[in-house]
mmCIF file of C-alpha atoms and ligand atoms in Angstrom:
data_model
loop_
_atom_site.group_PDB
_atom_site.id
_atom_site.type_symbol
_atom_site.label_atom_id
_atom_site.label_comp_id
_atom_site.label_asym_id
_atom_site.label_seq_id
_atom_site.Cartn_x
_atom_site.Cartn_y
_atom_site.Cartn_z
ATOM 1 C CA UNK A 1174 -43.761 -8.345 -18.451
ATOM 2 C CA UNK A 1175 -41.010 -9.094 -16.083
ATOM 3 C CA UNK A 1176 -38.545 -6.177 -15.808
ATOM 4 C CA UNK A 1177 -38.867 -2.687 -17.128
ATOM 5 C CA UNK A 1178 -36.030 -0.091 -17.389
ATOM 6 C CA UNK A 1179 -36.543 3.639 -18.492
ATOM 7 C CA UNK A 1180 -33.299 5.584 -19.232
ATOM 8 C CA UNK A 1181 -30.992 7.030 -21.734
ATOM 9 C CA UNK A 1182 -30.114 5.507 -25.091
ATOM 10 C CA UNK A 1183 -26.972 7.224 -26.191
ATOM 11 C CA UNK A 1184 -24.038 7.623 -28.651
ATOM 12 C CA UNK A 1185 -20.969 8.079 -26.612
ATOM 13 C CA UNK A 1186 -17.314 9.328 -27.160
ATOM 14 C CA UNK A 1187 -14.974 7.705 -24.771
ATOM 15 C CA UNK A 1188 -11.221 8.354 -24.253
ATOM 16 C CA UNK A 1189 -9.435 5.870 -21.849
ATOM 17 C CA UNK A 1190 -5.682 5.187 -21.399
ATOM 18 C CA UNK A 1191 -6.073 2.076 -23.795
ATOM 19 C CA UNK A 1192 -7.915 3.939 -26.726
ATOM 20 C CA UNK A 1193 -10.533 6.111 -27.922
ATOM 21 C CA UNK A 1194 -13.998 5.564 -29.465
ATOM 22 C CA UNK A 1195 -16.478 7.938 -31.058
ATOM 23 C CA UNK A 1196 -20.308 7.683 -31.558
ATOM 24 C CA UNK A 1197 -20.548 4.212 -30.011
ATOM 25 C CA UNK A 1198 -23.617 2.646 -28.478
ATOM 26 C CA UNK A 1199 -24.136 3.899 -24.950
ATOM 27 C CA UNK A 1200 -26.763 5.115 -22.419
ATOM 28 C CA UNK A 1201 -27.925 3.522 -19.078
ATOM 29 C CA UNK A 1202 -31.082 1.905 -20.693
ATOM 30 C CA UNK A 1203 -28.828 0.060 -23.230
ATOM 31 C CA UNK A 1204 -26.142 -1.281 -20.550
ATOM 32 C CA UNK A 1205 -28.908 -1.992 -18.216
ATOM 33 C CA UNK A 1206 -31.098 -4.070 -20.510
ATOM 34 C CA UNK A 1207 -28.254 -5.891 -22.239
ATOM 35 C CA UNK A 1208 -26.804 -7.134 -18.792
ATOM 36 C CA UNK A 1209 -30.234 -8.025 -17.608
ATOM 37 C CA UNK A 1210 -31.058 -9.860 -20.785
ATOM 38 C CA UNK A 1211 -28.594 -12.700 -19.675
ATOM 39 C CA UNK A 1212 -31.055 -13.250 -16.661
ATOM 40 C CA UNK A 1213 -34.570 -12.415 -17.656
ATOM 41 C CA UNK A 1214 -36.946 -10.884 -20.088
ATOM 42 C CA UNK A 1215 -36.462 -7.031 -20.080
ATOM 43 C CA UNK A 1216 -38.238 -4.210 -21.860
ATOM 44 C CA UNK A 1217 -36.394 -0.840 -22.388
ATOM 45 C CA UNK A 1218 -38.167 2.561 -22.631
ATOM 46 C CA UNK A 1219 -36.184 5.449 -24.145
ATOM 47 C CA UNK A 1220 -35.927 7.852 -26.981
ATOM 48 C CA UNK A 1221 -33.508 8.111 -29.988
ATOM 49 C CA UNK A 1222 -33.058 10.749 -32.691
ATOM 50 C CA UNK A 1223 -33.551 9.962 -36.431
ATOM 51 C CA UNK A 1224 -29.694 9.840 -36.554
ATOM 52 C CA UNK A 1225 -29.559 6.711 -34.510
ATOM 53 C CA UNK A 1226 -28.092 3.749 -36.440
ATOM 54 C CA UNK A 1227 -30.689 0.878 -36.715
ATOM 55 C CA UNK A 1228 -28.070 -1.672 -36.176
ATOM 56 C CA UNK A 1229 -27.863 -0.614 -32.562
ATOM 57 C CA UNK A 1230 -31.603 -1.312 -32.170
ATOM 58 C CA UNK A 1231 -31.109 -4.648 -34.035
ATOM 59 C CA UNK A 1232 -28.282 -5.474 -31.566
ATOM 60 C CA UNK A 1233 -30.741 -4.885 -28.512
ATOM 61 C CA UNK A 1234 -33.407 -6.857 -30.263
ATOM 62 C CA UNK A 1235 -30.885 -9.660 -30.809
ATOM 63 C CA UNK A 1236 -30.553 -10.054 -27.129
ATOM 64 C CA UNK A 1237 -34.240 -10.617 -26.794
ATOM 65 C CA UNK A 1238 -34.882 -7.063 -25.364
ATOM 66 C CA UNK A 1239 -38.324 -5.703 -26.024
ATOM 67 C CA UNK A 1240 -37.513 -2.378 -27.713
ATOM 68 C CA UNK A 1241 -41.022 -1.305 -28.600
ATOM 69 C CA UNK A 1242 -40.857 1.277 -25.972
ATOM 70 C CA UNK A 1243 -37.768 2.975 -27.712
ATOM 71 C CA UNK A 1244 -39.382 5.548 -29.930
ATOM 72 C CA UNK A 1245 -37.653 7.864 -32.462
ATOM 73 C CA UNK A 1246 -38.138 11.534 -32.286
ATOM 74 C CA UNK A 1247 -37.081 14.170 -34.857
ATOM 75 C CA UNK A 1248 -33.641 15.364 -33.985
ATOM 76 C CA UNK A 1249 -30.341 14.150 -32.512
ATOM 77 C CA UNK A 1250 -29.839 11.313 -30.288
ATOM 78 C CA UNK A 1251 -28.420 12.097 -26.751
ATOM 79 C CA UNK A 1252 -24.679 12.204 -26.969
ATOM 80 C CA UNK A 1253 -22.181 12.084 -24.073
ATOM 81 C CA UNK A 1254 -18.504 12.159 -24.094
ATOM 82 C CA UNK A 1255 -16.001 11.108 -21.221
ATOM 83 C CA UNK A 1256 -12.404 10.962 -20.630
ATOM 84 C CA UNK A 1257 -10.846 8.447 -18.012
ATOM 85 C CA UNK A 1258 -7.734 9.351 -15.939
ATOM 86 C CA UNK A 1259 -4.726 6.986 -15.852
ATOM 87 C CA UNK A 1260 -6.068 5.211 -12.741
ATOM 88 C CA UNK A 1261 -9.516 4.665 -14.428
ATOM 89 C CA UNK A 1262 -11.234 5.524 -11.174
ATOM 90 C CA UNK A 1263 -11.902 9.299 -12.275
ATOM 91 C CA UNK A 1264 -13.419 10.667 -15.258
ATOM 92 C CA UNK A 1265 -14.274 13.985 -16.774
ATOM 93 C CA UNK A 1266 -17.412 14.563 -18.608
ATOM 94 C CA UNK A 1267 -16.487 16.176 -21.849
ATOM 95 C CA UNK A 1268 -19.816 17.096 -23.105
ATOM 96 C CA UNK A 1269 -23.498 16.230 -22.701
ATOM 97 C CA UNK A 1270 -25.704 16.987 -25.772
ATOM 98 C CA UNK A 1271 -29.264 16.165 -24.790
ATOM 99 C CA UNK A 1272 -30.926 16.354 -28.151
ATOM 100 C CA UNK A 1273 -34.257 14.488 -28.107
ATOM 101 C CA UNK A 1274 -33.550 13.486 -24.555
ATOM 102 C CA UNK A 1275 -34.309 17.120 -23.477
ATOM 103 C CA UNK A 1276 -37.993 16.679 -23.756
ATOM 104 C CA UNK A 1277 -38.127 12.854 -22.938
ATOM 105 C CA UNK A 1278 -41.186 12.213 -20.825
ATOM 106 C CA UNK A 1279 -42.662 8.829 -21.903
ATOM 107 C CA UNK A 1280 -46.252 7.703 -21.851
ATOM 108 C CA UNK A 1281 -45.881 4.043 -21.284
ATOM 109 C CA UNK A 1282 -47.541 1.808 -23.828
ATOM 110 C CA UNK A 1283 -50.442 -0.236 -22.115
ATOM 111 C CA UNK A 1284 -48.256 -3.428 -22.661
ATOM 112 C CA UNK A 1285 -45.590 -1.940 -20.506
ATOM 113 C CA UNK A 1286 -47.756 -0.801 -17.459
ATOM 114 C CA UNK A 1287 -47.710 -4.185 -15.602
ATOM 115 C CA UNK A 1288 -44.101 -5.023 -15.009
ATOM 116 C CA UNK A 1289 -43.197 -7.123 -11.924
ATOM 117 C CA UNK A 1290 -39.938 -5.255 -11.658
ATOM 118 C CA UNK A 1291 -38.881 -1.560 -12.584
ATOM 119 C CA UNK A 1292 -35.739 0.159 -12.784
ATOM 120 C CA UNK A 1293 -35.639 3.985 -13.109
ATOM 121 C CA UNK A 1294 -32.256 4.819 -14.535
ATOM 122 C CA UNK A 1295 -30.583 8.136 -14.148
ATOM 123 C CA UNK A 1296 -32.988 10.759 -15.575
ATOM 124 C CA UNK A 1297 -34.872 13.768 -14.007
ATOM 125 C CA UNK A 1298 -36.465 12.519 -10.839
ATOM 126 C CA UNK A 1299 -39.893 13.885 -11.752
ATOM 127 C CA UNK A 1300 -39.905 11.852 -14.963
ATOM 128 C CA UNK A 1301 -38.653 8.769 -12.947
ATOM 129 C CA UNK A 1302 -41.703 9.199 -10.637
ATOM 130 C CA UNK A 1303 -44.141 9.826 -13.517
ATOM 131 C CA UNK A 1304 -43.018 6.498 -15.126
ATOM 132 C CA UNK A 1305 -43.290 4.697 -11.900
ATOM 133 C CA UNK A 1306 -46.728 6.052 -11.366
ATOM 134 C CA UNK A 1307 -47.854 4.771 -14.767
ATOM 135 C CA UNK A 1308 -47.067 1.118 -13.613
ATOM 136 C CA UNK A 1309 -49.433 -1.010 -11.651
ATOM 137 C CA UNK A 1310 -47.876 -1.997 -8.186
ATOM 138 C CA UNK A 1311 -44.542 -3.601 -9.073
ATOM 139 C CA UNK A 1312 -43.132 -6.176 -6.758
ATOM 140 C CA UNK A 1313 -39.875 -4.181 -6.513
ATOM 141 C CA UNK A 1314 -38.901 -0.802 -7.853
ATOM 142 C CA UNK A 1315 -35.404 0.673 -7.704
ATOM 143 C CA UNK A 1316 -33.624 3.701 -9.156
ATOM 144 C CA UNK A 1317 -30.469 5.319 -9.861
ATOM 145 C CA UNK A 1318 -29.443 9.130 -9.650
ATOM 146 C CA UNK A 1319 -26.483 11.410 -10.048
ATOM 147 C CA UNK A 1320 -24.916 14.542 -8.642
ATOM 148 C CA UNK A 1321 -26.675 16.810 -11.134
ATOM 149 C CA UNK A 1322 -30.122 15.822 -9.721
ATOM 150 C CA UNK A 1323 -28.894 15.865 -6.087
ATOM 151 C CA UNK A 1324 -27.663 19.417 -6.604
ATOM 152 C CA UNK A 1325 -30.385 20.792 -8.940
ATOM 153 C CA UNK A 1326 -33.602 19.033 -8.031
ATOM 154 C CA UNK A 1327 -33.181 17.785 -4.576
ATOM 155 C CA UNK A 1328 -36.932 18.226 -3.508
ATOM 156 C CA UNK A 1329 -38.188 16.171 -6.503
ATOM 157 C CA UNK A 1330 -35.472 13.539 -5.951
ATOM 158 C CA UNK A 1331 -36.599 13.018 -2.399
ATOM 159 C CA UNK A 1332 -40.249 12.689 -3.471
ATOM 160 C CA UNK A 1333 -39.221 9.966 -5.913
ATOM 161 C CA UNK A 1334 -37.049 8.197 -3.355
ATOM 162 C CA UNK A 1335 -40.001 8.147 -0.946
ATOM 163 C CA UNK A 1336 -41.816 5.814 -3.569
ATOM 164 C CA UNK A 1337 -39.232 3.394 -4.505
ATOM 165 C CA UNK A 1338 -38.155 0.116 -2.860
ATOM 166 C CA UNK A 1339 -34.379 0.298 -3.766
ATOM 167 C CA UNK A 1340 -31.809 2.778 -4.622
ATOM 168 C CA UNK A 1341 -28.514 1.957 -6.467
ATOM 169 C CA UNK A 1342 -26.099 4.775 -6.154
ATOM 170 C CA UNK A 1343 -22.297 5.290 -5.987
ATOM 171 C CA UNK A 1344 -20.395 6.140 -2.955
ATOM 172 C CA UNK A 1345 -19.738 9.828 -3.780
ATOM 173 C CA UNK A 1346 -23.405 10.428 -4.611
ATOM 174 C CA UNK A 1347 -24.497 8.627 -1.352
ATOM 175 C CA UNK A 1348 -22.226 11.095 0.530
ATOM 176 C CA UNK A 1349 -23.600 14.123 -1.413
ATOM 177 C CA UNK A 1350 -27.237 13.080 -1.099
ATOM 178 C CA UNK A 1351 -27.095 12.472 2.753
ATOM 179 C CA UNK A 1352 -24.236 14.908 3.814
ATOM 180 C CA UNK A 1353 -22.849 11.907 5.747
ATOM 181 C CA UNK A 1354 -19.168 11.029 5.068
ATOM 182 C CA UNK A 1355 -19.473 7.472 6.470
ATOM 183 C CA UNK A 1356 -21.110 5.102 4.105
ATOM 184 C CA UNK A 1357 -22.856 3.127 6.643
ATOM 185 C CA UNK A 1358 -24.443 6.280 8.075
ATOM 186 C CA UNK A 1359 -25.168 7.417 4.604
ATOM 187 C CA UNK A 1360 -27.102 4.146 3.788
ATOM 188 C CA UNK A 1361 -29.055 4.542 7.001
ATOM 189 C CA UNK A 1362 -29.893 8.096 6.053
ATOM 190 C CA UNK A 1363 -31.142 6.960 2.721
ATOM 191 C CA UNK A 1364 -33.295 4.191 4.043
ATOM 192 C CA UNK A 1365 -34.998 6.988 6.133
ATOM 193 C CA UNK A 1366 -35.868 8.664 3.002
ATOM 194 C CA UNK A 1367 -37.947 5.678 1.725
ATOM 195 C CA UNK A 1368 -36.000 2.720 -0.023
ATOM 196 C CA UNK A 1369 -35.738 -0.315 2.204
ATOM 197 C CA UNK A 1370 -32.893 -1.689 0.110
ATOM 198 C CA UNK A 1371 -29.759 0.391 -0.554
ATOM 199 C CA UNK A 1372 -26.811 -0.463 -2.652
ATOM 200 C CA UNK A 1373 -23.769 1.667 -2.657
ATOM 201 C CA UNK A 1374 -21.456 0.928 -5.514
ATOM 202 C CA UNK A 1375 -17.719 1.543 -4.898
ATOM 203 C CA UNK A 1376 -16.228 1.192 -8.267
ATOM 204 C CA UNK A 1377 -13.155 -1.168 -8.217
ATOM 205 C CA UNK A 1378 -13.870 -1.706 -4.522
ATOM 206 C CA UNK A 1379 -17.132 -3.506 -5.102
ATOM 207 C CA UNK A 1380 -20.579 -2.865 -3.701
ATOM 208 C CA UNK A 1381 -22.390 -2.759 -0.325
ATOM 209 C CA UNK A 1382 -25.924 -3.667 0.120
ATOM 210 C CA UNK A 1383 -27.999 -2.431 3.115
ATOM 211 C CA UNK A 1384 -31.368 -3.655 4.111
ATOM 212 C CA UNK A 1385 -33.373 -4.666 7.219
ATOM 213 C CA UNK A 1386 -31.241 -7.639 7.533
ATOM 214 C CA UNK A 1387 -27.979 -5.917 7.821
ATOM 215 C CA UNK A 1388 -25.131 -5.396 5.409
ATOM 216 C CA UNK A 1389 -23.667 -7.544 2.569
ATOM 217 C CA UNK A 1390 -20.417 -6.687 0.927
ATOM 218 C CA UNK A 1391 -19.383 -7.900 -2.522
ATOM 219 C CA UNK A 1392 -15.925 -7.236 -4.047
ATOM 220 C CA UNK A 1393 -15.506 -6.132 -7.736
ATOM 221 C CA UNK A 1394 -14.031 -9.024 -9.843
ATOM 222 C CA UNK A 1395 -10.406 -8.571 -9.968
ATOM 223 C CA UNK A 1396 -9.466 -7.989 -13.547
ATOM 224 C CA UNK A 1397 -6.050 -7.521 -15.064
ATOM 225 C CA UNK A 1398 -7.248 -5.467 -17.903
ATOM 226 C CA UNK A 1399 -9.868 -2.805 -17.662
ATOM 227 C CA UNK A 1400 -10.522 -0.902 -20.942
ATOM 228 C CA UNK A 1401 -13.451 1.230 -20.359
ATOM 229 C CA UNK A 1402 -15.583 1.546 -17.094
ATOM 230 C CA UNK A 1403 -18.351 3.479 -18.963
ATOM 231 C CA UNK A 1404 -21.571 1.568 -18.090
ATOM 232 C CA UNK A 1405 -20.353 -0.433 -15.353
ATOM 233 C CA UNK A 1406 -22.914 0.963 -12.870
ATOM 234 C CA UNK A 1407 -25.797 0.374 -15.232
ATOM 235 C CA UNK A 1408 -24.579 -3.080 -16.117
ATOM 236 C CA UNK A 1409 -24.287 -3.795 -12.252
ATOM 237 C CA UNK A 1410 -27.990 -2.600 -11.949
ATOM 238 C CA UNK A 1411 -29.033 -4.720 -14.937
ATOM 239 C CA UNK A 1412 -27.493 -7.782 -13.433
ATOM 240 C CA UNK A 1413 -28.933 -7.084 -10.057
ATOM 241 C CA UNK A 1414 -32.524 -6.295 -11.200
ATOM 242 C CA UNK A 1415 -32.284 -9.111 -13.759
ATOM 243 C CA UNK A 1416 -31.344 -11.674 -11.066
ATOM 244 C CA UNK A 1417 -34.261 -10.534 -8.942
ATOM 245 C CA UNK A 1418 -36.637 -10.966 -11.771
ATOM 246 C CA UNK A 1419 -35.184 -14.288 -12.599
ATOM 247 C CA UNK A 1420 -35.885 -15.627 -9.092
ATOM 248 C CA UNK A 1421 -39.024 -13.622 -9.014
ATOM 249 C CA UNK A 1422 -38.584 -13.149 -5.192
ATOM 250 C CA UNK A 1423 -37.264 -10.227 -2.991
ATOM 251 C CA UNK A 1424 -35.930 -12.356 -0.183
ATOM 252 C CA UNK A 1425 -32.563 -11.448 1.638
ATOM 253 C CA UNK A 1426 -30.989 -14.522 0.012
ATOM 254 C CA UNK A 1427 -32.135 -13.337 -3.616
ATOM 255 C CA UNK A 1428 -31.074 -9.739 -2.924
ATOM 256 C CA UNK A 1429 -27.522 -10.867 -1.924
ATOM 257 C CA UNK A 1430 -27.113 -13.337 -4.803
ATOM 258 C CA UNK A 1431 -28.386 -10.544 -7.143
ATOM 259 C CA UNK A 1432 -25.413 -8.189 -5.914
ATOM 260 C CA UNK A 1433 -23.185 -10.875 -7.157
ATOM 261 C CA UNK A 1434 -24.955 -11.089 -10.520
ATOM 262 C CA UNK A 1435 -24.632 -7.272 -10.665
ATOM 263 C CA UNK A 1436 -20.945 -7.509 -10.064
ATOM 264 C CA UNK A 1437 -20.530 -10.208 -12.669
ATOM 265 C CA UNK A 1438 -22.195 -8.188 -15.435
ATOM 266 C CA UNK A 1439 -20.339 -4.924 -14.531
ATOM 267 C CA UNK A 1440 -16.970 -6.945 -14.720
ATOM 268 C CA UNK A 1441 -17.632 -8.041 -18.147
ATOM 269 C CA UNK A 1442 -18.784 -4.507 -19.257
ATOM 270 C CA UNK A 1443 -15.400 -2.953 -18.356
ATOM 271 C CA UNK A 1444 -13.452 -5.424 -20.462
ATOM 272 C CA UNK A 1445 -14.104 -3.502 -23.700
ATOM 273 C CA UNK A 1446 -15.364 -0.177 -24.949
ATOM 274 C CA UNK A 1447 -19.088 0.573 -25.184
ATOM 275 C CA UNK A 1448 -21.258 -2.680 -25.027
ATOM 276 C CA UNK A 1449 -18.735 -4.550 -27.149
ATOM 277 C CA UNK A 1450 -17.810 -7.196 -24.550
ATOM 278 C CA UNK A 1451 -21.637 -8.227 -24.618
ATOM 279 C CA UNK A 1452 -21.644 -8.682 -28.306
ATOM 280 C CA UNK A 1453 -19.621 -11.981 -27.931
ATOM 281 C CA UNK A 1454 -20.410 -12.963 -24.248
ATOM 282 C CA UNK A 1455 -21.883 -16.224 -23.767
ATOM 283 C CA UNK A 1456 -24.377 -17.501 -21.017
ATOM 284 C CA UNK A 1457 -21.786 -20.084 -19.778
ATOM 285 C CA UNK A 1458 -19.091 -17.553 -19.242
ATOM 286 C CA UNK A 1459 -21.573 -15.501 -17.124
ATOM 287 C CA UNK A 1460 -22.275 -18.699 -15.045
ATOM 288 C CA UNK A 1461 -18.502 -19.387 -14.848
ATOM 289 C CA UNK A 1462 -17.714 -15.981 -13.478
ATOM 290 C CA UNK A 1463 -20.583 -16.215 -10.941
ATOM 291 C CA UNK A 1464 -18.964 -19.428 -9.679
ATOM 292 C CA UNK A 1465 -15.547 -17.612 -9.604
ATOM 293 C CA UNK A 1466 -17.121 -15.017 -7.425
ATOM 294 C CA UNK A 1467 -18.035 -17.798 -5.045
ATOM 295 C CA UNK A 1468 -14.481 -19.027 -4.953
ATOM 296 C CA UNK A 1469 -13.253 -15.397 -4.469
ATOM 297 C CA UNK A 1470 -15.462 -14.671 -1.466
ATOM 298 C CA UNK A 1471 -15.511 -18.055 0.359
ATOM 299 C CA UNK A 1472 -13.227 -18.667 3.239
HETATM 300 P P1 LIG B 1257 -22.116 5.006 -16.010
HETATM 301 O O1 LIG B 1257 -20.698 4.816 -16.447
HETATM 302 O O2 LIG B 1257 -22.744 3.915 -15.296
HETATM 303 O O3 LIG B 1257 -22.232 6.245 -15.243
HETATM 304 O O4 LIG B 1257 -23.024 5.171 -17.346
HETATM 305 C C1 LIG B 1257 -22.472 5.870 -18.439
HETATM 306 C C2 LIG B 1257 -23.707 5.923 -19.492
HETATM 307 O O5 LIG B 1257 -24.659 6.900 -19.039
HETATM 308 C C3 LIG B 1257 -23.045 6.593 -20.745
HETATM 309 O O6 LIG B 1257 -23.268 5.655 -21.764
HETATM 310 C C4 LIG B 1257 -23.837 7.936 -21.077
HETATM 311 O O7 LIG B 1257 -24.293 7.899 -22.310
HETATM 312 C C5 LIG B 1257 -24.951 7.880 -20.060
HETATM 313 N N1 LIG B 1257 -25.072 9.222 -19.395
HETATM 314 C C6 LIG B 1257 -24.115 9.970 -19.152
HETATM 315 N N2 LIG B 1257 -24.540 11.117 -18.560
HETATM 316 C C7 LIG B 1257 -26.003 10.984 -18.579
HETATM 317 C C8 LIG B 1257 -27.092 11.740 -18.106
HETATM 318 N N3 LIG B 1257 -27.001 13.026 -17.693
HETATM 319 N N4 LIG B 1257 -28.344 11.257 -18.220
HETATM 320 C C9 LIG B 1257 -28.575 10.018 -18.702
HETATM 321 N N5 LIG B 1257 -27.516 9.346 -19.209
HETATM 322 C C10 LIG B 1257 -26.293 9.663 -19.083
#
């Protein structure tokens, strides 16, 4: 197996200045795996309730994603609701109904224990660590986290961080985790906690990669119309990890090009609600936007 992701599979309600959707496909594992599927073979691990529409699983499978690690439990699927402000930079969480996600603590099937690359999406840090410990020496492992875990489970989070190779985190969370206001200082402080590669996502301002070779900065693709930023971070992570898995190397060059692939996938994600943009997105459009990034950043 090339790439494994563990994370939420959700039904989302989203309100944005351009519209409103209810009960649509969401969840970090879905955004991640669909974005990564343009670059590599990916397997998703998660849980859904018995109310989860099978058409969503069919969509994931149609992208070539191995969904055998997404199991169904009796109860309701994880549901999340968010509302974006006019600027689209800020959002309010309207509700988080954990449902079957509350007791999610997967035992990886044997077929999933040997991935070369692992991504631990935003879940309880102890569960992230337990999943990582079930895998056999992946080539590169990375994780995400959020304010909720930074505030509530800081010790567990630090323990998990000490075991992964990479952290993909947004700017506010990086500041909160390290109590450093300056992002360069924050990234250094995170590297001291364990991960040798740190990516700080800055929404519409792009992303910064920090590793032992220095700093790499990628812009976000300038788009005229952004419909729904939900899942942009997870799509970024999917593009990033997918590109590393595709090259099957973790060199400074691959990591930098993977940041661009992450930015490409995030830029498509925000063009429509839910995962809808990916339903029609073609591989040649992905290649075209990667080239557009080259043009955007070359001088
Ligand atoms: P992002 O916009 O990258 O933060 O990702 C939003 C996605 O994460 C939505 O599809 C939600 O269903 C999912 N999500 C929101 N809150 C959580 C949470 N506490 N744990 C796991 N997934 C979540």
